[in-house]
Coordinates of C-alpha atoms in Angstrom, one line a residue:
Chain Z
X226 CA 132.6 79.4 95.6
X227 CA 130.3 82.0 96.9
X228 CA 130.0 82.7 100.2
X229 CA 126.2 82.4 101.6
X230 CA 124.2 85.8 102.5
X231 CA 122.6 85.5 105.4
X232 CA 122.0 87.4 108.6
X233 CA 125.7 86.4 110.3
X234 CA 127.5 87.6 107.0
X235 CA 125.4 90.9 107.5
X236 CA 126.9 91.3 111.0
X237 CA 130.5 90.4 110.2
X238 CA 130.5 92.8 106.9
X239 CA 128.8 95.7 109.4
X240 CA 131.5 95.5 111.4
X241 CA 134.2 95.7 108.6
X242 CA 132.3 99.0 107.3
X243 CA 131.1 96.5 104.2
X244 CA 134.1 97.0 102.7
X245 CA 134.8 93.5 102.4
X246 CA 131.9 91.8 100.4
X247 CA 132.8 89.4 97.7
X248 CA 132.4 90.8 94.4
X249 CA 128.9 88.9 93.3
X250 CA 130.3 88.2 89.9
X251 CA 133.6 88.3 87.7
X252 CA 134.3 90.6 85.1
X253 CA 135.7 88.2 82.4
X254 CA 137.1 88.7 78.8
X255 CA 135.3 86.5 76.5
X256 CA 136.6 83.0 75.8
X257 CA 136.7 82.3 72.1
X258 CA 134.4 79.9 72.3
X259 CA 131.1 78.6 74.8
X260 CA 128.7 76.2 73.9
X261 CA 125.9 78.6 73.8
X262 CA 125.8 82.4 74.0
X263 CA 123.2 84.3 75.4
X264 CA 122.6 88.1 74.0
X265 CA 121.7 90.0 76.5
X266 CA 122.3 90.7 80.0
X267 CA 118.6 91.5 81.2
X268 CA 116.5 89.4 83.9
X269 CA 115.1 87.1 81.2
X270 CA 118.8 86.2 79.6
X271 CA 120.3 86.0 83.2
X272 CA 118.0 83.6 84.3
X273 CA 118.0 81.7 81.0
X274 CA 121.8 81.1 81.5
X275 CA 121.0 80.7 85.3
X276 CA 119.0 77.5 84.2
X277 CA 121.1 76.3 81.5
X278 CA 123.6 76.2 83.8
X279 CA 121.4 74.3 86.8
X280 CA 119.4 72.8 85.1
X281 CA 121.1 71.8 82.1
X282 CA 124.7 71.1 83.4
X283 CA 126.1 73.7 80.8
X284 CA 128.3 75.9 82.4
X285 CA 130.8 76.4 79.3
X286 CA 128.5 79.6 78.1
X287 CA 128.3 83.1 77.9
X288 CA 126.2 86.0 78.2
X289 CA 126.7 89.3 76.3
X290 CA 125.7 92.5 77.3
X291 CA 125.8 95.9 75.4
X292 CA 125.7 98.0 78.1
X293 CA 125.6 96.9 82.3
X294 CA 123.1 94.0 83.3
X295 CA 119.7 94.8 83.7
X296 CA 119.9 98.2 82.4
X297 CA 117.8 97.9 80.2
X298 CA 113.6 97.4 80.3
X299 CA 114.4 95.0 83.5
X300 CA 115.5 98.6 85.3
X301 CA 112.8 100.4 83.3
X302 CA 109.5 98.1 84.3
X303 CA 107.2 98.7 87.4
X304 CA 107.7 95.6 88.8
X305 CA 104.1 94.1 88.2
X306 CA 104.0 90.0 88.4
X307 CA 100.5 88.5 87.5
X308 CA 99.5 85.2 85.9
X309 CA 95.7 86.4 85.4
X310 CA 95.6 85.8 82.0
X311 CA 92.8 84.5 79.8
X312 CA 94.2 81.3 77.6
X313 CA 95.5 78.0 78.8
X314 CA 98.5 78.8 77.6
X315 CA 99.2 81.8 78.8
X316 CA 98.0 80.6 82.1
X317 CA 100.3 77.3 82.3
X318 CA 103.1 80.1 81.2
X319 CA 102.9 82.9 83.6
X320 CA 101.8 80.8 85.8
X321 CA 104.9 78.2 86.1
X322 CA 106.8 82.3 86.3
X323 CA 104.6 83.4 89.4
X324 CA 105.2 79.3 90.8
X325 CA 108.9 79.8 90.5
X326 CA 109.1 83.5 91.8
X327 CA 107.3 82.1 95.1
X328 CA 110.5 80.7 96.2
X329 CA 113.3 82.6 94.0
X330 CA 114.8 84.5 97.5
X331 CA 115.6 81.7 98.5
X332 CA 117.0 79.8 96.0
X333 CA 118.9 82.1 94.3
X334 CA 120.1 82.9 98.1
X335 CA 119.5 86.9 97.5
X336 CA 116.1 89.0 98.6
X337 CA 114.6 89.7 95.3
X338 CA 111.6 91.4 97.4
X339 CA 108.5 89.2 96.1
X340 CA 106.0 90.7 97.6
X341 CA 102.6 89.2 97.1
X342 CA 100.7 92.5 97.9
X343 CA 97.9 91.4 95.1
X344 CA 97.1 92.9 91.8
X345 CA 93.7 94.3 91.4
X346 CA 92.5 95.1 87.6
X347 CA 89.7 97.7 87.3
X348 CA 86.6 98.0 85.3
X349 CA 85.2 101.0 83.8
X350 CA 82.3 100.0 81.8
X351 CA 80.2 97.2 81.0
X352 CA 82.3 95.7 78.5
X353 CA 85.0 95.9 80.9
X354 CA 83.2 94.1 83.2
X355 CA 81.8 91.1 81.1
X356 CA 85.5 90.7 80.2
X357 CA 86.8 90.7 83.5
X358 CA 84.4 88.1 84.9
X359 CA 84.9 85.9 81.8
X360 CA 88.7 86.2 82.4
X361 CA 88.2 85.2 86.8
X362 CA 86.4 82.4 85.1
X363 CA 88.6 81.0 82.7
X364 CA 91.8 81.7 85.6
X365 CA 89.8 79.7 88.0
X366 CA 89.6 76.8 85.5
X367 CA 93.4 77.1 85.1
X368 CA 93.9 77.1 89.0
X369 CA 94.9 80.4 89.0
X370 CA 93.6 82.9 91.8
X371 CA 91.1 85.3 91.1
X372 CA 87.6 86.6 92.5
X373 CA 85.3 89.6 91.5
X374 CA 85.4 92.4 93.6
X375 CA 81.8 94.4 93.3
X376 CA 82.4 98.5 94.0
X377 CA 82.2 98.7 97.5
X378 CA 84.9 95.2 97.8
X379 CA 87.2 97.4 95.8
X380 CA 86.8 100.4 98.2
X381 CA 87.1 98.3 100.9
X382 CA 90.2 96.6 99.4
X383 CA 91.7 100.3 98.3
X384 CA 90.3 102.9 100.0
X385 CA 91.9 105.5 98.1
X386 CA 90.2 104.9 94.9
X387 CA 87.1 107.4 94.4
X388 CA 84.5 104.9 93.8
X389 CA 81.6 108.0 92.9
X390 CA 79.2 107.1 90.7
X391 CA 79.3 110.2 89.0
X392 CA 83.2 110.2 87.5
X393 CA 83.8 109.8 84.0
X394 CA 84.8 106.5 84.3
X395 CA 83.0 105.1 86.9
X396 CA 84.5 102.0 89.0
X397 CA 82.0 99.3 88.2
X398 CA 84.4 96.7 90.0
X399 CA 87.5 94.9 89.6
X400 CA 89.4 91.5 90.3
X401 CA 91.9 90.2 92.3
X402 CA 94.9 88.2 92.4
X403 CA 96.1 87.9 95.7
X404 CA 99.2 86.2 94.7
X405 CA 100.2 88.6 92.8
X406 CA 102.7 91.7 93.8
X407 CA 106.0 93.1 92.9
X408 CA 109.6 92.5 93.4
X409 CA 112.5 94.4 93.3
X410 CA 113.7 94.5 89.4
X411 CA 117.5 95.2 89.7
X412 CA 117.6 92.4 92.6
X413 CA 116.3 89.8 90.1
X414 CA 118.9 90.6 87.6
X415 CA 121.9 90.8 90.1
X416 CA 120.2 87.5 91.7
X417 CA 120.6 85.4 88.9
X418 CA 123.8 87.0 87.2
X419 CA 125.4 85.9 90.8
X420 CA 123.8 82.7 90.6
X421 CA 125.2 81.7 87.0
X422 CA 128.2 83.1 87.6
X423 CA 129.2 80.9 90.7
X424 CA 128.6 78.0 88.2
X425 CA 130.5 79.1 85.9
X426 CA 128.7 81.2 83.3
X427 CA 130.9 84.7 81.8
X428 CA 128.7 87.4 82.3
X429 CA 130.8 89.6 79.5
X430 CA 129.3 93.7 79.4
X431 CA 129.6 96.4 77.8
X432 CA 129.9 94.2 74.7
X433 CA 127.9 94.7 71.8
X434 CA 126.6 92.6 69.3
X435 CA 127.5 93.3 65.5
X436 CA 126.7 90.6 63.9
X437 CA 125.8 87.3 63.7
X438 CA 127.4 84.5 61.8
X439 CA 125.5 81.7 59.8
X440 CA 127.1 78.7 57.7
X441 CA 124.3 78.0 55.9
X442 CA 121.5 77.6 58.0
X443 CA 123.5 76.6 61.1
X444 CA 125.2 80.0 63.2
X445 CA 128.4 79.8 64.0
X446 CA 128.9 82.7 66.1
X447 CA 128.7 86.4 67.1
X448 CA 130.6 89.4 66.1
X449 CA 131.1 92.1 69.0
X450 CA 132.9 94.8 70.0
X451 CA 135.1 92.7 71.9
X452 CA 136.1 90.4 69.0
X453 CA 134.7 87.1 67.4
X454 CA 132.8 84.8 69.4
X455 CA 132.3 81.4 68.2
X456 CA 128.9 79.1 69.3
X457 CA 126.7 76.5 67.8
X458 CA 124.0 77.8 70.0
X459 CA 122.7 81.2 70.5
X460 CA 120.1 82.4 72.4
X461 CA 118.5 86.2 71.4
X462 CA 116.6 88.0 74.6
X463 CA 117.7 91.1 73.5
X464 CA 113.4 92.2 73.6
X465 CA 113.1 96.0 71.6
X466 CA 116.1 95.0 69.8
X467 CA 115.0 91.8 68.8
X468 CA 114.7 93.2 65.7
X469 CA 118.0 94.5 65.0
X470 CA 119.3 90.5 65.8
X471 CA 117.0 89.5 63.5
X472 CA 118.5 91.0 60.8
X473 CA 122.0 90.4 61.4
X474 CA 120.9 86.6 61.2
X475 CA 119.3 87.3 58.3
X476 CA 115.4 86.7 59.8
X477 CA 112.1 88.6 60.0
X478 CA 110.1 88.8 63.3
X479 CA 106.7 89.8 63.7
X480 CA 107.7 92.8 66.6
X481 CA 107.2 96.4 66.4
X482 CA 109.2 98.6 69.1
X483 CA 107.7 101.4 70.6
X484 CA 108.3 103.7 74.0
X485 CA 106.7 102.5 77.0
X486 CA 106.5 105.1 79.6
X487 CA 106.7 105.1 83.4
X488 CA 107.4 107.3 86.1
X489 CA 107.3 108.0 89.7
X490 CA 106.8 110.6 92.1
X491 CA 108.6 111.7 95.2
X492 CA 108.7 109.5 98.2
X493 CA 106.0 109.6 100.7
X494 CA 104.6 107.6 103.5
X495 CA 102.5 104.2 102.4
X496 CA 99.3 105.2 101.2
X497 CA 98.5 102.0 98.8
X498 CA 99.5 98.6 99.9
X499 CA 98.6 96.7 96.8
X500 CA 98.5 97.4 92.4
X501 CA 95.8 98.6 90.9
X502 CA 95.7 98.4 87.6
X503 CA 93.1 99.9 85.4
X504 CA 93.6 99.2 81.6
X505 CA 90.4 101.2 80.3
X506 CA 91.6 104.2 81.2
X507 CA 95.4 103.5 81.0
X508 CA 96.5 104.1 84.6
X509 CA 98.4 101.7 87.0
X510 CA 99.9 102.5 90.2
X511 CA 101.5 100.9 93.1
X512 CA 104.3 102.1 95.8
X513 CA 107.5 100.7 96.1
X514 CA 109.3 100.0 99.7
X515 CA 111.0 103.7 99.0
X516 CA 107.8 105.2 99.2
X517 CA 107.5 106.3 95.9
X518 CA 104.1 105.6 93.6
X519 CA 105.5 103.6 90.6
X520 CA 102.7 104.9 88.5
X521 CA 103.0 103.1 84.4
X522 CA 102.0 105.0 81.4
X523 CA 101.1 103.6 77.9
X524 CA 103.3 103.1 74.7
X525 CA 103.5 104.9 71.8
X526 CA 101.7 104.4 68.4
X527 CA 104.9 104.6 66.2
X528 CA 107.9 102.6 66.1
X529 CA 111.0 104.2 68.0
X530 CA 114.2 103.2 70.0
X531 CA 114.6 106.8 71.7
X532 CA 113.7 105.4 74.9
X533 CA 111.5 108.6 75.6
X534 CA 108.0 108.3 74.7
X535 CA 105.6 111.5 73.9
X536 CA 104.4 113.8 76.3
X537 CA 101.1 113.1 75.6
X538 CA 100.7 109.6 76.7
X539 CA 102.0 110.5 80.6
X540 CA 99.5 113.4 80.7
X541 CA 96.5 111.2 79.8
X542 CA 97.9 108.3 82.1
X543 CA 98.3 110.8 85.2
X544 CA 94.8 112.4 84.2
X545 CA 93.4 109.3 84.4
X546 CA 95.5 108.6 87.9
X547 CA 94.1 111.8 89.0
X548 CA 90.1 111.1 88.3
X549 CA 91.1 107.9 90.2
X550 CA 92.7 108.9 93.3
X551 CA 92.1 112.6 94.3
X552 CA 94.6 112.3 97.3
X553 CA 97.5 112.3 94.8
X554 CA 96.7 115.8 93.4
X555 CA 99.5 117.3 95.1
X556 CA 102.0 114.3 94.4
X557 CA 105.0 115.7 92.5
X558 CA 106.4 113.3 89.9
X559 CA 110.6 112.4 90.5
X560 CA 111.4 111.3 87.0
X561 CA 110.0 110.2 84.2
X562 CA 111.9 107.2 81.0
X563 CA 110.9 105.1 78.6
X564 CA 111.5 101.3 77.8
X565 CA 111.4 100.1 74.4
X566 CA 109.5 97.3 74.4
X567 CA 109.0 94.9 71.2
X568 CA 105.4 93.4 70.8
X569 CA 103.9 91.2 69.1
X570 CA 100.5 91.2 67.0
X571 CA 98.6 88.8 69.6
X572 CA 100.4 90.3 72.4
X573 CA 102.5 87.4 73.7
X574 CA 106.4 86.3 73.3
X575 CA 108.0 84.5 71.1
X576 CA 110.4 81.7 73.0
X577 CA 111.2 79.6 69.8
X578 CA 113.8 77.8 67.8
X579 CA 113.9 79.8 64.5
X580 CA 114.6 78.9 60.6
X581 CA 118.5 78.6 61.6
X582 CA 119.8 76.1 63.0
X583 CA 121.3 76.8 67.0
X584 CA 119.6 80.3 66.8
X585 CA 116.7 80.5 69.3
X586 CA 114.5 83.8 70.0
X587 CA 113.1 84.9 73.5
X588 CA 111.2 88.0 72.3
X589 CA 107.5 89.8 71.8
X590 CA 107.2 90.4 75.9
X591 CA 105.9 93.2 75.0
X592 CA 104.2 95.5 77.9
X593 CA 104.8 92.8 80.2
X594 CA 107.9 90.5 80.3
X595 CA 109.0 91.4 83.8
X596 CA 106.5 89.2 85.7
X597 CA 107.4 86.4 83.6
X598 CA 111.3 86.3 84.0
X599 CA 111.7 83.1 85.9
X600 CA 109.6 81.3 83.9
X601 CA 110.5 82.9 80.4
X602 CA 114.5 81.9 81.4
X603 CA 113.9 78.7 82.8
X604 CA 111.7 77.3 79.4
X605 CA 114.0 79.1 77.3
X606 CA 116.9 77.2 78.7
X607 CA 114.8 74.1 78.2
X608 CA 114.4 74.9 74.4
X609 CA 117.9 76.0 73.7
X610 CA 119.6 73.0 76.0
X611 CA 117.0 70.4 74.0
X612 CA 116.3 72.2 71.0
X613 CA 112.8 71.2 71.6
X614 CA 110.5 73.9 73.6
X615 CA 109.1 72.8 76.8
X616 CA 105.5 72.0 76.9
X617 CA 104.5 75.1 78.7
X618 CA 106.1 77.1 75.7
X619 CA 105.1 75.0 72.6
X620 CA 102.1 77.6 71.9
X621 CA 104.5 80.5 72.1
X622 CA 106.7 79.5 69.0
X623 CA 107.3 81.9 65.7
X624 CA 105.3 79.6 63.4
X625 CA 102.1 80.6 65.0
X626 CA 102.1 83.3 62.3
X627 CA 102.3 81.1 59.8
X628 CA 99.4 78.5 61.7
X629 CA 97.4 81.3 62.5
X630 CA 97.2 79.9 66.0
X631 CA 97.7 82.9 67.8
X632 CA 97.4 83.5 71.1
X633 CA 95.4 86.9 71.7
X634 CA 96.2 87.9 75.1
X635 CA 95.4 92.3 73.8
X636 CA 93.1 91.8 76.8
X637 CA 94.9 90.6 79.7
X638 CA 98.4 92.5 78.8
X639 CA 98.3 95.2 81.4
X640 CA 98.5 98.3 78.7
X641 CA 96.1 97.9 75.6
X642 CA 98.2 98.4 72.3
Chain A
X49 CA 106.0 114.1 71.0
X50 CA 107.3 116.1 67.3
X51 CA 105.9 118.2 65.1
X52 CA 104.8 116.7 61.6
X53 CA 104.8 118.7 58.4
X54 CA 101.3 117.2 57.0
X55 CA 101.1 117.5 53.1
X56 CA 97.9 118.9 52.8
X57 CA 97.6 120.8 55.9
X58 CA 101.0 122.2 57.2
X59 CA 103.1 122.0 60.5
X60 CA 101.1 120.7 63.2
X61 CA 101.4 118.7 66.9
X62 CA 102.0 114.8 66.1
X63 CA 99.5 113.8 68.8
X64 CA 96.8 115.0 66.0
X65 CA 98.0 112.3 63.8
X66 CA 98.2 108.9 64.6
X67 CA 100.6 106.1 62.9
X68 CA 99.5 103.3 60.1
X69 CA 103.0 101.4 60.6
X70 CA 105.6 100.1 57.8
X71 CA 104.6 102.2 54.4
X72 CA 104.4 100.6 51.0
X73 CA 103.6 96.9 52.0
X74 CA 102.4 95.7 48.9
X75 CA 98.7 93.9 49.0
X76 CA 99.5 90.6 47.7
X77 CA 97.7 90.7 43.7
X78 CA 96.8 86.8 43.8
X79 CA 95.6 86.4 47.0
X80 CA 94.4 83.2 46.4
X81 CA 97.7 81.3 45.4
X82 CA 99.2 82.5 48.5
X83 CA 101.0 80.0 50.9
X84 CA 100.5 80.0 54.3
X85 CA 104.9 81.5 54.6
X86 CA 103.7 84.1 52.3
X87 CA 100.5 85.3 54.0
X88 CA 102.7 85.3 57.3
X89 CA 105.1 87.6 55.8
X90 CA 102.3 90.1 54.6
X91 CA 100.2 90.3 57.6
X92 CA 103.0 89.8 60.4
X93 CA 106.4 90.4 59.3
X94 CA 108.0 93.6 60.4
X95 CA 111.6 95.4 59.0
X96 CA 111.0 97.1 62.7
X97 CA 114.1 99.3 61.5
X98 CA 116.4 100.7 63.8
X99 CA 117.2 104.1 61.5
X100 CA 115.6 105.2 58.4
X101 CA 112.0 104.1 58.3
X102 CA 109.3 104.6 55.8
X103 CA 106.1 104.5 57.2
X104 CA 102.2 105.6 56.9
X105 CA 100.8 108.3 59.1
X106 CA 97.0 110.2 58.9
X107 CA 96.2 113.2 60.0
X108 CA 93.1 111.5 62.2
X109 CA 92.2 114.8 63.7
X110 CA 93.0 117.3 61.0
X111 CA 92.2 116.6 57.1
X112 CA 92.6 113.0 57.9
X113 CA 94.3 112.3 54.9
X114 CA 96.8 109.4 54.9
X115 CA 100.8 110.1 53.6
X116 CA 104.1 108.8 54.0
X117 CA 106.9 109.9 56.3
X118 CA 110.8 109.0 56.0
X119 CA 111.5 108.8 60.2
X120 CA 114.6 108.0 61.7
X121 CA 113.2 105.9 64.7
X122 CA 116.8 106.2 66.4
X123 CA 116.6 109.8 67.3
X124 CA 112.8 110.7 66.1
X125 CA 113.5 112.8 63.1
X126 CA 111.6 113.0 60.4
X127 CA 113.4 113.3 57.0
X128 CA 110.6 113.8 54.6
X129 CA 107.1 113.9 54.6
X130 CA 105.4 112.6 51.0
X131 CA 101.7 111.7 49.5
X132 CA 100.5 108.6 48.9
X133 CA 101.2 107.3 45.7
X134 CA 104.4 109.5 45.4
X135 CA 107.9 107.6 45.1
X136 CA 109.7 108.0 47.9
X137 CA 112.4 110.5 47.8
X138 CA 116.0 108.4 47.4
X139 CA 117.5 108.0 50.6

């Protein structure tokens, strides 16, 4: 049983010098079998083995890590969470993400940080604007938040943007989600792996993947660093290496993985209260509760799993950060990574039964899989526990590319590629 | 960011070339009698290799010529560099 956080266990573990805090999950070997396996230990497979387990009643499973939970892209995001996308779909989707994050804190009894500081998305040109109207409309239908900001709303909203008619890429206007914000990424990840784990669930790191096992068209289990693993159901959310998965099952994805940059400057006093995104010109910024400007970049054109990105793509972004908000010309940046993120050629997941029996993908989040973590683990869980996706995830399923019923989201993703 | 050895042109900075994806993806002969599977596996399909890659590349602001490259996308090195129409080198 875990004991509850709340304000009284903050006083009586201040006065022990904290040095008496339960552990927030076990450590455990791996059994040698579960009745599903989750691969990967990021905020999307966490909370997809934090539903199975709550919602699902199946405790018996696992999930593997290669390296330390949410080390991977759900350490390496900027913490954006939107649902202003453009098709039903997506809406119902990201939407049923941003419903569940509004009361995550409290159910997963640890302060993830939601922080519904809005999400304002910039427009540069006329095209840009047509869009971004058409987009309010269509998010409006869907019961989704949104309203057209005209220049002087956006300067009023941020004053720090230079709004001059006479920059290269002028501000023409913008809209707003004021549900939107940010959350603390590592918190989500430690939320839920403490969540599962109190119901049972192994969280096993630092334990690879080598291989996956088929009989057939039915898996039978994993090979990994720590021995074989044996399941009838396995669930992938491994998102750039979704690939590499793939083809130990034997499978071909639609996904290319590239770099996705982001960085952040030193910590200074708040100076921007909200996220502004701005995709025409590649540049998005926001500040986290640190202080620091949490500023995203773009991805690269080629395929690579360096997890560095060029140089290029973070002097255009901060160029473009620059034009926008002359205050920040003396910022000095902290550090700089990269993500490897696996995208899809409509620009939205995959979260799918596949060709093999008991092996189910949660991939193709591409840019932006952060914001939809809840949501993406709780309809994964749904697919993997009935082997039948949930309604809200029926569009996003692999044979789309065989339909042809795609669902082109290239303009609402926050970074064009 | 690397430096690409282009075939007609020489050493130059990568951000002068820009990437065409997988290389030597065949265009299917009889379009027509395709399957819906097959088409699927043309257009979307991806080997999205961890490693040894062979891929396209153009030199958009330099001869823009297209050519192939051998990358390793695990550490970003490039192997060999090769025209179009040229079998790539054993690896």
């Amino acid at each position: 049983m875990k004991n509850k956080y709340s304000i009284f266990s903050l006083i009586k573990n201040a006065l022990s010098g904290h040095e008496n805090w339960q552990r927030a999950w076990r450590d455990p070997e791996p059994k040698k079998e579960y009745d599903a396996i989750i691969i990967g230990g990021g905020g999307h497979g966490l909370a997809t083995a934090y539903y199975l387990a709550k919602k699902h009643k199946l405790t018996n499973i696992a999930v593997v890590e290669k390296g330390w939970i949410g080390g991977g892209n759900t350490g390496r995001n900027t913490t954006i969470i939107r649902s202003n996308y453009l098709w039903d779909a997506s809406a119902g989707l990201y939407d049923h993400a941003l419903k569940i994050w509004e009361g995550l804190s409290q159910e997963l009894n640890y302060n993830v940080m939601f922080s519904q500081r809005g999400v304002m998305n910039l427009a540069h040109n006329l095209q840009d604007v047509r869009d971004l109207k058409r987009r309010t409309h269509a998010n409006r239908l869907n019961g989704i938040d949104a309203v057209w900001l005209n220049t002087e709303e956006v300067k009023k909203f941020c004053p720090i943007i230079n709004t001059s008619p006479d920059i290269r890429y002028p501000v023409l206007g913008g809209t707003l989600q004021k549900r939107a914000g940010t959350a603390r990424h590592d918190a989500v990840a430690w939320g839920y792996a403490r969540g599962a784990d109190a119901m049972g669930v192994d969280i096993i790191q630092n334990c690879e993947v080598k291989g996956i096992k088929r009989n057939g068209d039915q898996v039978e289990g994993i090979e990994t660093t720590k021995g074989f693993i044996k399941s009838k159901k396995i669930g992938v959310v491994a998102a750039g290496h979704s690939s590499v998965l793939a083809n130990m099952a034997g499978i071909r994805l639609p996904l290319e993985s590239k770099p996705l940059q982001a960085l952040v400057s030193e910590p200074v006093k708040p100076i921007i209260d909200t996220v502004v995104m701005s995709n025409a010109v590649h540049a998005y910024v926001s500040q986290s509760d640190k202080g620091e400007l949490v500023i995203g970049a773009g991805t690269d054109s080629y395929v690579s799993y360096t997890q560095k990105g060029s140089h290029n793509i973070v002097e255009e972004t901060l160029r473009a950060i620059l034009e926008l908000y002359p205050i920040f010309s003396r910022m000095k940046m902290l550090r700089q990574w990269g993500g490897i993120v696996d995208i899809c050629p409509d620009a939205s997941p995959i979260i799918s039964k596949t060709q093999i029996k008991g092996l189910y993908f949660n991939c193709g989040w591409g840019t932006g899989g952060f914001k939809a973590t809840p949501g993406s683990g709780d309809l994964f869980a749904h697919t993997i526990a009935n082997d039948e996706p949930h309604k809200l995830n029926a569009a996003f399923n692999l044979n789309r590319f065989v339909s042809g019923d795609l669902v082109d989201e290239h303009g609402a993703a926050a970074v064009a590629h | 960011m690397f430096i690409i050895n282009c075939p007609y042109c020489g050493e130059r900075d990568q951000t002068e070339f820009s990437c065409g994806g997988e290389a030597h993806i065949e265009r299917p002969k009889q379009p027509t009698e395709l399957s819906d599977d097959q088409w699927a596996e043309y257009l979307f399909m991806r080997k999205n290799i961890k490693g040894v890659q062979f891929e396209r590349w153009n030199h958009a602001h330099g001869c823009r010529k297209w050519f192939n490259m051998v990358r390793d996308t695990s550490n970003d090195k490039i192997q060999a560099v090769y025209k179009m129409g040229e079998k790539p080198p054993v690896k």
